[in-house]
CSV table of C-alpha atoms in Angstrom, one decimal:
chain,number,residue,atom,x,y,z
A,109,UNK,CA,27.9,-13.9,23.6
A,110,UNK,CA,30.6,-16.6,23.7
A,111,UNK,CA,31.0,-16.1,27.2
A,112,UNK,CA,28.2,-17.4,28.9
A,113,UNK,CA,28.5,-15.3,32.2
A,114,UNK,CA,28.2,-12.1,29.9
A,115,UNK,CA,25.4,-13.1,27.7
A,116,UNK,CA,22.9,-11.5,29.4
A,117,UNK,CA,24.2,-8.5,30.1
A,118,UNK,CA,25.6,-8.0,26.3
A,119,UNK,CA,21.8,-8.9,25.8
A,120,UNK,CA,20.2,-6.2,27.6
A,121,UNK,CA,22.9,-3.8,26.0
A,122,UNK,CA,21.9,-4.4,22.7
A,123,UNK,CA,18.4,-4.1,23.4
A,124,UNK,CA,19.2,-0.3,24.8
A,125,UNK,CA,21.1,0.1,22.1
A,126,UNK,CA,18.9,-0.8,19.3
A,127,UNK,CA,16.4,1.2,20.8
A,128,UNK,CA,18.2,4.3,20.8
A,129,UNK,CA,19.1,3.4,17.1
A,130,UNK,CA,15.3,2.9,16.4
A,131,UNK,CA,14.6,6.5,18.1
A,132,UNK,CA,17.3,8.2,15.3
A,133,UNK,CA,16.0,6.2,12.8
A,134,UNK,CA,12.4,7.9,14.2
A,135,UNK,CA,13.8,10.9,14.0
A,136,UNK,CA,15.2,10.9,10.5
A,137,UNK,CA,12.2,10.2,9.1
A,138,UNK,CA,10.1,12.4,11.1
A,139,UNK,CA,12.2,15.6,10.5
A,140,UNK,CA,13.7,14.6,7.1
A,141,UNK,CA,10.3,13.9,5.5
A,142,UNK,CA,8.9,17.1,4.8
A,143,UNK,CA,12.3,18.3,3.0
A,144,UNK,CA,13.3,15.1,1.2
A,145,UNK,CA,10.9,12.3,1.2
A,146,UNK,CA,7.6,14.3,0.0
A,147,UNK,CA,9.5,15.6,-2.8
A,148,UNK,CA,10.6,11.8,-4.0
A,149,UNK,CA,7.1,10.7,-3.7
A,150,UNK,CA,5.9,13.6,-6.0
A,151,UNK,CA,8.4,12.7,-8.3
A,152,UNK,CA,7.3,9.2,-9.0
A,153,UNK,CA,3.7,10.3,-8.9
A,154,UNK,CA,3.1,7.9,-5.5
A,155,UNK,CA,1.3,10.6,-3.1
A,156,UNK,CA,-2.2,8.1,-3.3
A,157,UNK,CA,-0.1,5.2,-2.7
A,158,UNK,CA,1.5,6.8,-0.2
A,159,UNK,CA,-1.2,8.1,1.6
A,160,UNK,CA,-2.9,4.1,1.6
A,161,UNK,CA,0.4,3.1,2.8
A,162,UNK,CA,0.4,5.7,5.8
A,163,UNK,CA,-3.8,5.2,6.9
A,164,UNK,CA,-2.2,1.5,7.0
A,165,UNK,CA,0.9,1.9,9.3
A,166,UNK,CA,-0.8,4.6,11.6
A,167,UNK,CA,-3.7,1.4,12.0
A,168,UNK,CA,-1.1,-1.2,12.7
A,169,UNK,CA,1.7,0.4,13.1
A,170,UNK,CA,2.1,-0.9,16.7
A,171,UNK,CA,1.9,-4.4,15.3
A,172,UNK,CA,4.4,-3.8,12.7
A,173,UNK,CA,6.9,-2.4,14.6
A,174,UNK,CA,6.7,-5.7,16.9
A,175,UNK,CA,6.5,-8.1,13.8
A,176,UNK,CA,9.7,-6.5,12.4
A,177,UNK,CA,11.6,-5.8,15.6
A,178,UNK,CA,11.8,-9.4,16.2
A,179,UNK,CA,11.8,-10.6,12.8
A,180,UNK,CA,15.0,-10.9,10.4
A,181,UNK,CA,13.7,-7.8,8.3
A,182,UNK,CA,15.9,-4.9,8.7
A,183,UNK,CA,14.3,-3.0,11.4
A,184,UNK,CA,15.3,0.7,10.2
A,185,UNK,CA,13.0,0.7,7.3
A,186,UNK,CA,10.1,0.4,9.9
A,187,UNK,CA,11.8,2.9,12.2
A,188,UNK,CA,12.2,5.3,9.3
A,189,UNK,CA,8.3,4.8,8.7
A,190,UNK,CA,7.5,5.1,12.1
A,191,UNK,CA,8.4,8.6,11.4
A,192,UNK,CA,7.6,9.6,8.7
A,193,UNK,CA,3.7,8.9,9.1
A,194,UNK,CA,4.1,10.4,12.7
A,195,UNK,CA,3.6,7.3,15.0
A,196,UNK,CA,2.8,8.0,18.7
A,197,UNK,CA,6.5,8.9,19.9
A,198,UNK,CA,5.7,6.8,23.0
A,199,UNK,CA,3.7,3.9,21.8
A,200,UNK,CA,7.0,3.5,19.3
A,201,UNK,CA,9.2,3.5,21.9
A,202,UNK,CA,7.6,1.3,24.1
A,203,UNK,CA,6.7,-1.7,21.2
A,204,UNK,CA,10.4,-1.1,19.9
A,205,UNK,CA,11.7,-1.6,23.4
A,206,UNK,CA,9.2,-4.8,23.8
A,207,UNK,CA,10.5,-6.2,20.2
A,208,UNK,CA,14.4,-5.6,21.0
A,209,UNK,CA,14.3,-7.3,24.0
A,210,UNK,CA,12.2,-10.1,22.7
A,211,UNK,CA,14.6,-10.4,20.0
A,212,UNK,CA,18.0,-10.4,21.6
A,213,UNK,CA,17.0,-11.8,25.3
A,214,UNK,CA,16.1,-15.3,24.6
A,215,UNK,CA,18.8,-15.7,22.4
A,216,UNK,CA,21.3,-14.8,25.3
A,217,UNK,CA,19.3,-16.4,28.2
A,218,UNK,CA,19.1,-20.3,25.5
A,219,UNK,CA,23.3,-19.4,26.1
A,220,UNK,CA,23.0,-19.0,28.7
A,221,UNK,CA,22.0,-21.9,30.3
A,222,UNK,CA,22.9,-23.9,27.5
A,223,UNK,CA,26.7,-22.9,26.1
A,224,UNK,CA,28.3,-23.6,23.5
A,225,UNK,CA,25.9,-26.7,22.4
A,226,UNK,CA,23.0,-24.4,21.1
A,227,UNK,CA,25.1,-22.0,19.6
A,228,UNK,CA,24.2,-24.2,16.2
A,229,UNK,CA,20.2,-23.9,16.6
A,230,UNK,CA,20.4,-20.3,17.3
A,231,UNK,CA,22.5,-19.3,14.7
A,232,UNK,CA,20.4,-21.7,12.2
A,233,UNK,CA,16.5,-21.7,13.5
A,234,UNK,CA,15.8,-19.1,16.4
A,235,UNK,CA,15.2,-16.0,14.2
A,236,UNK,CA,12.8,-18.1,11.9
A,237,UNK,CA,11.3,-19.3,14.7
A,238,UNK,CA,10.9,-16.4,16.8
A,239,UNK,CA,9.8,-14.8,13.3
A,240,UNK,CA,7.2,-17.4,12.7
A,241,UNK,CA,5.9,-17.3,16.4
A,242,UNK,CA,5.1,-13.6,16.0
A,243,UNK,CA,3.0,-13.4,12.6
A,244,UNK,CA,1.0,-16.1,14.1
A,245,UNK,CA,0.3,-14.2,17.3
A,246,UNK,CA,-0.2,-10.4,15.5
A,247,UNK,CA,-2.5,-12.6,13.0
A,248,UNK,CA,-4.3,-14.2,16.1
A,249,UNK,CA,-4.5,-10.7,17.4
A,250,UNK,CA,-5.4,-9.0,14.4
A,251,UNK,CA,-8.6,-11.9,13.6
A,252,UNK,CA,-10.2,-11.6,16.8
A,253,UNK,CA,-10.1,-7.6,16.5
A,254,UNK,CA,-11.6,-7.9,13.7
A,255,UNK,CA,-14.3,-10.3,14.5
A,256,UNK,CA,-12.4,-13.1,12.6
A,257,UNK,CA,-11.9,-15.2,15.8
């Protein structure tokens, strides 16, 4: 992303990229769950925890998958889940595709246009901010679904 005439295009490359990552990640937890991860949670005695967990990802899931697409978290923890509790294939895609490129576009396009001078406030602020930005819109979100707003 040094060079500003790439930026973009490195941008939209990682986005594809991280998608198709998210999609194995998906996949590993889809098709791995049954023959490794069931067998964990019986171990530890978790299968009621795990079954509140899952009733709450397959309600927000969609929202968590954007939340922690964009945010600092490591997103293959929520990709993994995605899978493992089943998520609509598509509707995962889709939000992961949305996240990714709301994560790594704005950071190229504020290059950009800007060089080497906002390199500092990206590096420092932008993930933080970006991060912030989307728990208070999913909380907007969430509050007036629920009547809250």
């Amino acid at each position: 992303l040094a060079e500003r005439r790439k930026a973009m295009r490195l941008a939209f490359l990682c986005t594809i990229a991280s998608v198709a990552g998210a999609l194995a990640g998906y996949a590993l937890g889809h098709f791995l769950w049954e023959s490794v991860g069931e067998a964990i949670i019986r171990l530890y005695g978790y299968e009621a925890a795990f079954a509140r967990f899952s009733d709450g990802f397959r309600e927000y899931g969609v929202w968590l998958v954007l939340f922690f697409g964009v945010s600092f978290f490591p997103f293959k923890v929520i990709t993994i889940a995605s899978g493992v509790v089943a998520m609509d294939p598509l509707a995962f895609t889709l939000t992961a595709l949305i996240a990714r490129a709301l994560r790594f576009l704005p950071e190229a396009w504020l290059l950009w246009r800007f060089g080497p001078p906002i390199r500092a406030f990206i590096e420092r602020r932008l993930v933080w901010i970006v991060s912030l930005f989307t728990i208070l819109l999913v909380g907007g979100i969430l509050m007036v679904a629920h009547g809250g707003g």
